[in-house]
């Protein structure tokens, strides 16, 4: 098993040591390699897992070419079709069209779209292709600054995403649901990271306040519906999925994003999560042999 990462891999990430230990306990040989290192590319008999390729958005074309090549000669998880769909957050449009409750989101790629957008309220601006909180900012009653940010994104990466800032994040935070091979594994809570006093983030990795959380029935229902849509779209469940959501003012959970390429799974929050993750990996390896 070859586990893909990037050269900017942060020491603070806790998933990989837990995966390594659980794999070793089962006697599964594994190694971690930097995805764009030409000397470390996976062999045809290695199952390749995208784990922390967090710099992909900086060279998206190159990354997708690499992933296509890997998928053509060996087994890639998540598979290329899922990766291609998920690297651009316009997948939220597809989820909304599938009757999934999605946070109101505008995608801006043309000047005439920008002219009709109200940026005078409390909004989050980010690129449609990004990772972590790269080039992301909150603007409270600053439409000129928000518009300038949108225009910068349009000039550099083509498509900007604008969402209203949901005030319940300040009290309830976000909820993330982790699924492994289509089955719910565990949930976590994430505290607000865009407080008014710190409205901008720009980087591959940032410290976050992550805690274990018990998902509500409504959150589980929404997460399960997302997984059903993914299975219907791609013919099978993704090997791993992280479904991030917030609760709106009406008490209804809404999807913020669905991470299927390189999500942190926060396995340390549940004692059984590492073994579940490894069981999913081994199961994928066994199925792919047949």
PDB file of C-alpha atoms in Angstrom:
ATOM      1  CA  UNK A   1       0.000   0.000   0.000  1.00  0.00           C
ATOM      2  CA  UNK A   2       1.414   3.389  -1.045  1.00  0.00           C
ATOM      3  CA  UNK A   3       0.000   6.414   0.762  1.00  0.00           C
ATOM      4  CA  UNK A   4       0.329   9.716  -1.097  1.00  0.00           C
ATOM      5  CA  UNK A   5       1.226  12.920   0.712  1.00  0.00           C
ATOM      6  CA  UNK A   6       2.878  16.229  -0.189  1.00  0.00           C
ATOM      7  CA  UNK A   7       6.193  17.820   0.654  1.00  0.00           C
ATOM      8  CA  UNK A   8       4.497  20.303   2.984  1.00  0.00           C
ATOM      9  CA  UNK A   9       3.127  17.531   5.229  1.00  0.00           C
ATOM     10  CA  UNK A  10       2.543  18.978   8.712  1.00  0.00           C
ATOM     11  CA  UNK A  11       3.827  17.186  11.797  1.00  0.00           C
ATOM     12  CA  UNK A  12       0.626  18.126  13.622  1.00  0.00           C
ATOM     13  CA  UNK A  13      -1.554  15.831  11.502  1.00  0.00           C
ATOM     14  CA  UNK A  14      -2.524  12.833  13.637  1.00  0.00           C
ATOM     15  CA  UNK A  15      -4.091  10.476  11.091  1.00  0.00           C
ATOM     16  CA  UNK A  16      -0.986   8.988   9.494  1.00  0.00           C
ATOM     17  CA  UNK A  17       0.746   7.548  12.607  1.00  0.00           C
ATOM     18  CA  UNK A  18      -2.518   5.883  13.601  1.00  0.00           C
ATOM     19  CA  UNK A  19      -2.952   4.404  10.132  1.00  0.00           C
ATOM     20  CA  UNK A  20       0.650   3.203  10.086  1.00  0.00           C
ATOM     21  CA  UNK A  21       0.229   1.439  13.434  1.00  0.00           C
ATOM     22  CA  UNK A  22      -3.071  -0.183  12.470  1.00  0.00           C
ATOM     23  CA  UNK A  23      -1.675  -1.368   9.132  1.00  0.00           C
ATOM     24  CA  UNK A  24       1.404  -2.810  10.820  1.00  0.00           C
ATOM     25  CA  UNK A  25      -0.779  -4.632  13.334  1.00  0.00           C
ATOM     26  CA  UNK A  26      -2.501  -6.389  10.450  1.00  0.00           C
ATOM     27  CA  UNK A  27       0.805  -7.151   8.753  1.00  0.00           C
ATOM     28  CA  UNK A  28       0.065  -4.886   5.787  1.00  0.00           C
ATOM     29  CA  UNK A  29       3.157  -3.407   4.149  1.00  0.00           C
ATOM     30  CA  UNK A  30       2.782   0.302   3.535  1.00  0.00           C
ATOM     31  CA  UNK A  31       4.875   3.309   2.681  1.00  0.00           C
ATOM     32  CA  UNK A  32       4.269   7.041   2.430  1.00  0.00           C
ATOM     33  CA  UNK A  33       5.474   8.936  -0.638  1.00  0.00           C
ATOM     34  CA  UNK A  34       5.304  12.495  -1.968  1.00  0.00           C
ATOM     35  CA  UNK A  35       2.960  12.445  -4.938  1.00  0.00           C
ATOM     36  CA  UNK A  36       5.148  14.559  -7.250  1.00  0.00           C
ATOM     37  CA  UNK A  37       8.454  12.857  -6.387  1.00  0.00           C
ATOM     38  CA  UNK A  38       9.546  11.088  -9.592  1.00  0.00           C
ATOM     39  CA  UNK A  39      11.787   8.717  -7.626  1.00  0.00           C
ATOM     40  CA  UNK A  40       8.988   7.440  -5.394  1.00  0.00           C
ATOM     41  CA  UNK A  41       6.164   6.625  -7.782  1.00  0.00           C
ATOM     42  CA  UNK A  42       3.991   3.601  -6.951  1.00  0.00           C
ATOM     43  CA  UNK A  43       4.451   0.242  -8.600  1.00  0.00           C
ATOM     44  CA  UNK A  44       1.668  -1.527 -10.463  1.00  0.00           C
ATOM     45  CA  UNK A  45       1.098  -3.934  -7.572  1.00  0.00           C
ATOM     46  CA  UNK A  46       0.635  -1.202  -4.969  1.00  0.00           C
ATOM     47  CA  UNK A  47      -2.743   0.132  -3.912  1.00  0.00           C
ATOM     48  CA  UNK A  48      -2.450   3.937  -3.841  1.00  0.00           C
ATOM     49  CA  UNK A  49      -4.348   5.991  -1.268  1.00  0.00           C
ATOM     50  CA  UNK A  50      -4.601   9.778  -1.538  1.00  0.00           C
ATOM     51  CA  UNK A  51      -4.103  10.807   2.053  1.00  0.00           C
ATOM     52  CA  UNK A  52      -2.596  14.288   2.405  1.00  0.00           C
ATOM     53  CA  UNK A  53      -1.871  15.654  -1.069  1.00  0.00           C
ATOM     54  CA  UNK A  54      -2.872  19.061   0.236  1.00  0.00           C
ATOM     55  CA  UNK A  55      -0.941  21.131  -2.301  1.00  0.00           C
ATOM     56  CA  UNK A  56      -2.842  19.754  -5.309  1.00  0.00           C
ATOM     57  CA  UNK A  57      -4.811  22.962  -5.811  1.00  0.00           C
ATOM     58  CA  UNK A  58      -1.602  24.878  -6.581  1.00  0.00           C
ATOM     59  CA  UNK A  59      -0.975  22.673  -9.648  1.00  0.00           C
ATOM     60  CA  UNK A  60      -4.354  21.168 -10.340  1.00  0.00           C
ATOM     61  CA  UNK A  61      -3.658  20.234 -13.959  1.00  0.00           C
ATOM     62  CA  UNK A  62      -0.423  18.495 -13.049  1.00  0.00           C
ATOM     63  CA  UNK A  63      -2.068  16.691 -10.146  1.00  0.00           C
ATOM     64  CA  UNK A  64      -4.928  15.378 -12.275  1.00  0.00           C
ATOM     65  CA  UNK A  65      -2.518  14.173 -14.964  1.00  0.00           C
ATOM     66  CA  UNK A  66      -0.549  12.363 -12.266  1.00  0.00           C
ATOM     67  CA  UNK A  67      -3.698  10.841 -10.739  1.00  0.00           C
ATOM     68  CA  UNK A  68      -4.867   9.726 -14.177  1.00  0.00           C
ATOM     69  CA  UNK A  69      -1.558   7.996 -14.780  1.00  0.00           C
ATOM     70  CA  UNK A  70      -1.638   6.257 -11.415  1.00  0.00           C
ATOM     71  CA  UNK A  71      -5.219   5.157 -11.925  1.00  0.00           C
ATOM     72  CA  UNK A  72      -4.354   3.731 -15.326  1.00  0.00           C
ATOM     73  CA  UNK A  73      -1.565   1.465 -14.055  1.00  0.00           C
ATOM     74  CA  UNK A  74      -2.749   0.503 -10.575  1.00  0.00           C
ATOM     75  CA  UNK A  75      -5.552   0.996  -8.044  1.00  0.00           C
ATOM     76  CA  UNK A  76      -6.208   4.564  -6.878  1.00  0.00           C
ATOM     77  CA  UNK A  77      -8.462   5.575  -3.981  1.00  0.00           C
ATOM     78  CA  UNK A  78     -10.499   7.548  -4.135  1.00  0.00           C
ATOM     79  CA  UNK A  79     -10.775   6.777  -7.865  1.00  0.00           C
ATOM     80  CA  UNK A  80     -10.061   9.350 -10.549  1.00  0.00           C
ATOM     81  CA  UNK A  81     -13.694  10.084 -11.422  1.00  0.00           C
ATOM     82  CA  UNK A  82     -14.442  10.987  -7.810  1.00  0.00           C
ATOM     83  CA  UNK A  83     -11.277  13.085  -7.564  1.00  0.00           C
ATOM     84  CA  UNK A  84     -12.023  15.015 -10.764  1.00  0.00           C
ATOM     85  CA  UNK A  85     -15.524  15.821  -9.551  1.00  0.00           C
ATOM     86  CA  UNK A  86     -14.512  16.814  -6.032  1.00  0.00           C
ATOM     87  CA  UNK A  87     -11.506  19.095  -6.660  1.00  0.00           C
ATOM     88  CA  UNK A  88     -13.820  21.904  -7.821  1.00  0.00           C
ATOM     89  CA  UNK A  89     -16.407  23.022  -5.293  1.00  0.00           C
ATOM     90  CA  UNK A  90     -18.968  23.481  -8.040  1.00  0.00           C
ATOM     91  CA  UNK A  91     -19.893  19.912  -7.132  1.00  0.00           C
ATOM     92  CA  UNK A  92     -22.161  21.666  -4.610  1.00  0.00           C
ATOM     93  CA  UNK A  93     -24.414  22.542  -7.550  1.00  0.00           C
ATOM     94  CA  UNK A  94     -24.794  18.833  -8.327  1.00  0.00           C
ATOM     95  CA  UNK A  95     -25.652  18.055  -4.711  1.00  0.00           C
ATOM     96  CA  UNK A  96     -28.271  20.805  -4.604  1.00  0.00           C
ATOM     97  CA  UNK A  97     -29.792  19.500  -7.833  1.00  0.00           C
ATOM     98  CA  UNK A  98     -30.005  16.095  -6.146  1.00  0.00           C
ATOM     99  CA  UNK A  99     -32.197  17.697  -3.416  1.00  0.00           C
ATOM    100  CA  UNK A 100     -29.393  17.789  -0.847  1.00  0.00           C
ATOM    101  CA  UNK A 101     -29.611  20.712   1.587  1.00  0.00           C
ATOM    102  CA  UNK A 102     -26.611  22.879   0.664  1.00  0.00           C
ATOM    103  CA  UNK A 103     -25.559  26.201   2.167  1.00  0.00           C
ATOM    104  CA  UNK A 104     -26.537  29.016  -0.265  1.00  0.00           C
ATOM    105  CA  UNK A 105     -23.520  29.388  -2.544  1.00  0.00           C
ATOM    106  CA  UNK A 106     -22.764  31.649  -5.498  1.00  0.00           C
ATOM    107  CA  UNK A 107     -20.043  30.814  -8.015  1.00  0.00           C
ATOM    108  CA  UNK A 108     -18.687  33.847  -9.804  1.00  0.00           C
ATOM    109  CA  UNK A 109     -16.666  33.555 -13.010  1.00  0.00           C
ATOM    110  CA  UNK A 110     -17.957  36.501 -15.091  1.00  0.00           C
ATOM    111  CA  UNK A 111     -18.231  40.222 -14.473  1.00  0.00           C
ATOM    112  CA  UNK A 112     -21.955  40.206 -15.136  1.00  0.00           C
ATOM    113  CA  UNK A 113     -22.416  37.596 -12.373  1.00  0.00           C
ATOM    114  CA  UNK A 114     -20.518  39.817  -9.968  1.00  0.00           C
ATOM    115  CA  UNK A 115     -22.704  42.804 -10.832  1.00  0.00           C
ATOM    116  CA  UNK A 116     -25.815  41.029  -9.513  1.00  0.00           C
ATOM    117  CA  UNK A 117     -24.226  39.764  -6.279  1.00  0.00           C
ATOM    118  CA  UNK A 118     -24.970  41.461  -2.941  1.00  0.00           C
ATOM    119  CA  UNK A 119     -21.736  41.541  -0.951  1.00  0.00           C
ATOM    120  CA  UNK A 120     -22.892  44.071   1.633  1.00  0.00           C
ATOM    121  CA  UNK A 121     -23.706  41.471   4.288  1.00  0.00           C
ATOM    122  CA  UNK A 122     -21.532  38.997   6.208  1.00  0.00           C
ATOM    123  CA  UNK A 123     -19.905  36.750   3.575  1.00  0.00           C
ATOM    124  CA  UNK A 124     -17.102  34.259   3.047  1.00  0.00           C
ATOM    125  CA  UNK A 125     -15.074  34.470  -0.182  1.00  0.00           C
ATOM    126  CA  UNK A 126     -12.811  31.668  -1.403  1.00  0.00           C
ATOM    127  CA  UNK A 127     -11.648  30.028  -4.644  1.00  0.00           C
ATOM    128  CA  UNK A 128     -13.740  27.192  -6.058  1.00  0.00           C
ATOM    129  CA  UNK A 129     -10.518  25.152  -6.266  1.00  0.00           C
ATOM    130  CA  UNK A 130      -8.673  25.259  -2.973  1.00  0.00           C
ATOM    131  CA  UNK A 131      -7.641  23.269   0.092  1.00  0.00           C
ATOM    132  CA  UNK A 132      -7.796  24.092   3.765  1.00  0.00           C
ATOM    133  CA  UNK A 133      -8.493  27.798   4.184  1.00  0.00           C
ATOM    134  CA  UNK A 134      -6.239  28.957   1.390  1.00  0.00           C
ATOM    135  CA  UNK A 135      -7.064  32.444   0.067  1.00  0.00           C
ATOM    136  CA  UNK A 136     -10.254  32.551   2.126  1.00  0.00           C
ATOM    137  CA  UNK A 137     -11.636  35.588   3.952  1.00  0.00           C
ATOM    138  CA  UNK A 138     -14.708  36.837   5.786  1.00  0.00           C
ATOM    139  CA  UNK A 139     -16.099  40.295   5.053  1.00  0.00           C
ATOM    140  CA  UNK A 140     -18.638  41.936   7.341  1.00  0.00           C
ATOM    141  CA  UNK A 141     -20.288  44.918   5.681  1.00  0.00           C
ATOM    142  CA  UNK A 142     -17.284  45.509   3.394  1.00  0.00           C
ATOM    143  CA  UNK A 143     -18.642  45.020  -0.127  1.00  0.00           C
ATOM    144  CA  UNK A 144     -15.766  46.807  -1.878  1.00  0.00           C
ATOM    145  CA  UNK A 145     -13.147  44.629  -0.183  1.00  0.00           C
ATOM    146  CA  UNK A 146     -15.191  41.482  -0.850  1.00  0.00           C
ATOM    147  CA  UNK A 147     -15.579  42.412  -4.507  1.00  0.00           C
ATOM    148  CA  UNK A 148     -11.841  43.071  -4.826  1.00  0.00           C
ATOM    149  CA  UNK A 149     -11.157  39.600  -3.413  1.00  0.00           C
ATOM    150  CA  UNK A 150     -13.609  37.988  -5.839  1.00  0.00           C
ATOM    151  CA  UNK A 151     -11.982  39.820  -8.737  1.00  0.00           C
ATOM    152  CA  UNK A 152      -8.507  38.665  -7.664  1.00  0.00           C
ATOM    153  CA  UNK A 153      -9.689  35.067  -7.597  1.00  0.00           C
ATOM    154  CA  UNK A 154     -11.302  35.453 -11.026  1.00  0.00           C
ATOM    155  CA  UNK A 155      -8.025  36.777 -12.442  1.00  0.00           C
ATOM    156  CA  UNK A 156      -5.873  34.024 -10.964  1.00  0.00           C
ATOM    157  CA  UNK A 157      -7.981  30.876 -10.752  1.00  0.00           C
ATOM    158  CA  UNK A 158     -11.148  31.639 -12.665  1.00  0.00           C
ATOM    159  CA  UNK A 159     -14.015  30.929 -10.267  1.00  0.00           C
ATOM    160  CA  UNK A 160     -14.784  32.456  -6.871  1.00  0.00           C
ATOM    161  CA  UNK A 161     -17.181  31.044  -4.308  1.00  0.00           C
ATOM    162  CA  UNK A 162     -19.288  33.309  -2.071  1.00  0.00           C
ATOM    163  CA  UNK A 163     -21.317  32.036   0.884  1.00  0.00           C
ATOM    164  CA  UNK A 164     -23.155  33.869   3.646  1.00  0.00           C
ATOM    165  CA  UNK A 165     -21.425  33.526   6.997  1.00  0.00           C
ATOM    166  CA  UNK A 166     -23.699  31.364   9.134  1.00  0.00           C
ATOM    167  CA  UNK A 167     -23.821  32.940  12.643  1.00  0.00           C
ATOM    168  CA  UNK A 168     -24.609  29.606  14.280  1.00  0.00           C
ATOM    169  CA  UNK A 169     -20.996  28.618  13.533  1.00  0.00           C
ATOM    170  CA  UNK A 170     -19.933  30.985  16.316  1.00  0.00           C
ATOM    171  CA  UNK A 171     -21.970  29.031  18.875  1.00  0.00           C
ATOM    172  CA  UNK A 172     -22.369  25.517  17.457  1.00  0.00           C
ATOM    173  CA  UNK A 173     -19.349  25.310  15.176  1.00  0.00           C
ATOM    174  CA  UNK A 174     -19.300  22.921  12.226  1.00  0.00           C
ATOM    175  CA  UNK A 175     -20.062  19.205  12.300  1.00  0.00           C
ATOM    176  CA  UNK A 176     -18.090  16.749  10.206  1.00  0.00           C
ATOM    177  CA  UNK A 177     -19.209  13.178   9.525  1.00  0.00           C
ATOM    178  CA  UNK A 178     -16.605  10.615   8.480  1.00  0.00           C
ATOM    179  CA  UNK A 179     -17.624   7.671   6.311  1.00  0.00           C
ATOM    180  CA  UNK A 180     -15.429   4.669   5.496  1.00  0.00           C
ATOM    181  CA  UNK A 181     -16.433   2.394   2.610  1.00  0.00           C
ATOM    182  CA  UNK A 182     -19.894   3.926   2.754  1.00  0.00           C
ATOM    183  CA  UNK A 183     -20.484   3.309   6.462  1.00  0.00           C
ATOM    184  CA  UNK A 184     -20.612   6.026   9.101  1.00  0.00           C
ATOM    185  CA  UNK A 185     -17.521   5.944  11.324  1.00  0.00           C
ATOM    186  CA  UNK A 186     -17.521   8.950  13.654  1.00  0.00           C
ATOM    187  CA  UNK A 187     -18.314  12.644  13.913  1.00  0.00           C
ATOM    188  CA  UNK A 188     -16.350  15.662  15.041  1.00  0.00           C
ATOM    189  CA  UNK A 189     -16.945  19.305  15.830  1.00  0.00           C
ATOM    190  CA  UNK A 190     -14.893  22.204  14.514  1.00  0.00           C
ATOM    191  CA  UNK A 191     -14.928  25.576  16.248  1.00  0.00           C
ATOM    192  CA  UNK A 192     -15.312  28.780  14.226  1.00  0.00           C
ATOM    193  CA  UNK A 193     -12.085  29.843  12.521  1.00  0.00           C
ATOM    194  CA  UNK A 194     -13.314  33.071  10.921  1.00  0.00           C
ATOM    195  CA  UNK A 195     -14.033  35.272  13.906  1.00  0.00           C
ATOM    196  CA  UNK A 196     -14.465  38.967  13.157  1.00  0.00           C
ATOM    197  CA  UNK A 197     -11.094  39.673  14.734  1.00  0.00           C
ATOM    198  CA  UNK A 198      -9.294  37.161  12.484  1.00  0.00           C
ATOM    199  CA  UNK A 199     -11.207  37.243   9.195  1.00  0.00           C
ATOM    200  CA  UNK A 200      -8.561  36.004   6.742  1.00  0.00           C
ATOM    201  CA  UNK A 201      -6.555  32.822   6.302  1.00  0.00           C
ATOM    202  CA  UNK A 202      -4.115  31.917   3.589  1.00  0.00           C
ATOM    203  CA  UNK A 203      -2.088  28.748   3.770  1.00  0.00           C
ATOM    204  CA  UNK A 204      -1.905  25.014   3.241  1.00  0.00           C
ATOM    205  CA  UNK A 205      -2.436  24.120   6.866  1.00  0.00           C
ATOM    206  CA  UNK A 206      -3.697  25.832   9.996  1.00  0.00           C
ATOM    207  CA  UNK A 207      -4.367  24.803  13.565  1.00  0.00           C
ATOM    208  CA  UNK A 208      -8.030  24.113  14.298  1.00  0.00           C
ATOM    209  CA  UNK A 209     -10.036  23.342  17.411  1.00  0.00           C
ATOM    210  CA  UNK A 210     -11.379  19.857  16.681  1.00  0.00           C
ATOM    211  CA  UNK A 211     -13.352  17.818  19.211  1.00  0.00           C
ATOM    212  CA  UNK A 212     -15.342  14.589  19.259  1.00  0.00           C
ATOM    213  CA  UNK A 213     -19.058  15.087  18.683  1.00  0.00           C
ATOM    214  CA  UNK A 214     -22.198  12.981  18.582  1.00  0.00           C
ATOM    215  CA  UNK A 215     -24.052  13.752  15.358  1.00  0.00           C
ATOM    216  CA  UNK A 216     -27.737  14.566  15.633  1.00  0.00           C
ATOM    217  CA  UNK A 217     -30.340  12.455  13.855  1.00  0.00           C
ATOM    218  CA  UNK A 218     -30.793  15.239  11.302  1.00  0.00           C
ATOM    219  CA  UNK A 219     -27.054  15.424  10.638  1.00  0.00           C
ATOM    220  CA  UNK A 220     -26.802  11.654  10.218  1.00  0.00           C
ATOM    221  CA  UNK A 221     -29.753  11.673   7.846  1.00  0.00           C
ATOM    222  CA  UNK A 222     -28.175  14.395   5.718  1.00  0.00           C
ATOM    223  CA  UNK A 223     -24.795  12.661   5.681  1.00  0.00           C
ATOM    224  CA  UNK A 224     -26.359   9.337   4.705  1.00  0.00           C
ATOM    225  CA  UNK A 225     -28.274  11.030   1.877  1.00  0.00           C
ATOM    226  CA  UNK A 226     -25.040  12.536   0.544  1.00  0.00           C
ATOM    227  CA  UNK A 227     -23.402   9.096   0.540  1.00  0.00           C
ATOM    228  CA  UNK A 228     -26.398   7.659  -1.322  1.00  0.00           C
ATOM    229  CA  UNK A 229     -26.084  10.380  -3.979  1.00  0.00           C
ATOM    230  CA  UNK A 230     -22.367   9.635  -4.346  1.00  0.00           C
ATOM    231  CA  UNK A 231     -22.996   5.918  -4.743  1.00  0.00           C
ATOM    232  CA  UNK A 232     -25.659   6.589  -7.366  1.00  0.00           C
ATOM    233  CA  UNK A 233     -23.361   8.968  -9.243  1.00  0.00           C
ATOM    234  CA  UNK A 234     -20.173   6.888  -9.192  1.00  0.00           C
ATOM    235  CA  UNK A 235     -21.517   3.348  -8.991  1.00  0.00           C
ATOM    236  CA  UNK A 236     -20.004   2.660  -5.571  1.00  0.00           C
ATOM    237  CA  UNK A 237     -19.329   4.375  -2.291  1.00  0.00           C
ATOM    238  CA  UNK A 238     -16.100   6.351  -1.977  1.00  0.00           C
ATOM    239  CA  UNK A 239     -13.497   4.568   0.135  1.00  0.00           C
ATOM    240  CA  UNK A 240     -13.426   7.561   2.457  1.00  0.00           C
ATOM    241  CA  UNK A 241     -15.609  10.650   2.688  1.00  0.00           C
ATOM    242  CA  UNK A 242     -15.915  13.598   5.025  1.00  0.00           C
ATOM    243  CA  UNK A 243     -19.227  15.448   5.007  1.00  0.00           C
ATOM    244  CA  UNK A 244     -18.962  18.907   6.609  1.00  0.00           C
ATOM    245  CA  UNK A 245     -22.119  20.755   7.574  1.00  0.00           C
ATOM    246  CA  UNK A 246     -23.515  23.623   9.613  1.00  0.00           C
ATOM    247  CA  UNK A 247     -26.907  24.195  11.205  1.00  0.00           C
ATOM    248  CA  UNK A 248     -28.783  27.185   9.820  1.00  0.00           C
ATOM    249  CA  UNK A 249     -30.934  29.659  11.748  1.00  0.00           C
ATOM    250  CA  UNK A 250     -33.939  27.380  11.312  1.00  0.00           C
ATOM    251  CA  UNK A 251     -32.147  24.467  12.960  1.00  0.00           C
ATOM    252  CA  UNK A 252     -31.673  22.590   9.672  1.00  0.00           C
ATOM    253  CA  UNK A 253     -28.241  21.175   8.790  1.00  0.00           C
ATOM    254  CA  UNK A 254     -26.768  22.275   5.452  1.00  0.00           C
ATOM    255  CA  UNK A 255     -23.750  20.991   3.565  1.00  0.00           C
ATOM    256  CA  UNK A 256     -20.704  23.260   3.553  1.00  0.00           C
ATOM    257  CA  UNK A 257     -18.496  20.848   1.614  1.00  0.00           C
ATOM    258  CA  UNK A 258     -17.870  17.179   0.959  1.00  0.00           C
ATOM    259  CA  UNK A 259     -14.215  16.140   1.021  1.00  0.00           C
ATOM    260  CA  UNK A 260     -13.308  13.108  -1.083  1.00  0.00           C
ATOM    261  CA  UNK A 261      -9.722  13.791  -2.178  1.00  0.00           C
ATOM    262  CA  UNK A 262      -7.434  14.373   0.815  1.00  0.00           C
ATOM    263  CA  UNK A 263      -9.446  15.009   3.982  1.00  0.00           C
ATOM    264  CA  UNK A 264      -8.160  14.800   7.518  1.00  0.00           C
ATOM    265  CA  UNK A 265     -10.325  12.121   9.125  1.00  0.00           C
ATOM    266  CA  UNK A 266      -9.491  12.902  12.769  1.00  0.00           C
ATOM    267  CA  UNK A 267      -9.113   9.231  13.580  1.00  0.00           C
ATOM    268  CA  UNK A 268      -7.729  10.058  17.029  1.00  0.00           C
ATOM    269  CA  UNK A 269     -11.194  11.134  18.192  1.00  0.00           C
ATOM    270  CA  UNK A 270     -12.527   7.570  18.209  1.00  0.00           C
ATOM    271  CA  UNK A 271     -10.483   4.649  19.528  1.00  0.00           C
ATOM    272  CA  UNK A 272     -11.925   2.251  16.949  1.00  0.00           C
ATOM    273  CA  UNK A 273     -11.655   4.595  13.965  1.00  0.00           C
ATOM    274  CA  UNK A 274      -8.089   3.609  12.923  1.00  0.00           C
ATOM    275  CA  UNK A 275      -9.026  -0.079  12.734  1.00  0.00           C
ATOM    276  CA  UNK A 276     -12.180   0.780  10.779  1.00  0.00           C
ATOM    277  CA  UNK A 277     -10.126   2.854   8.342  1.00  0.00           C
ATOM    278  CA  UNK A 278      -7.609   0.055   7.811  1.00  0.00           C
ATOM    279  CA  UNK A 279     -10.388  -2.507   7.380  1.00  0.00           C
ATOM    280  CA  UNK A 280     -11.842  -0.282   4.647  1.00  0.00           C
ATOM    281  CA  UNK A 281      -8.425  -0.038   2.951  1.00  0.00           C
ATOM    282  CA  UNK A 282      -7.799  -3.763   3.107  1.00  0.00           C
ATOM    283  CA  UNK A 283     -11.299  -4.466   1.864  1.00  0.00           C
ATOM    284  CA  UNK A 284     -10.747  -2.171  -1.106  1.00  0.00           C
ATOM    285  CA  UNK A 285      -7.493  -3.929  -1.883  1.00  0.00           C
ATOM    286  CA  UNK A 286      -9.151  -7.345  -1.790  1.00  0.00           C
ATOM    287  CA  UNK A 287     -12.072  -6.277  -3.978  1.00  0.00           C
ATOM    288  CA  UNK A 288      -9.798  -4.660  -6.543  1.00  0.00           C
ATOM    289  CA  UNK A 289      -7.957  -7.963  -7.072  1.00  0.00           C
ATOM    290  CA  UNK A 290     -11.094  -9.635  -8.386  1.00  0.00           C
TER     291      UNK A 290
END
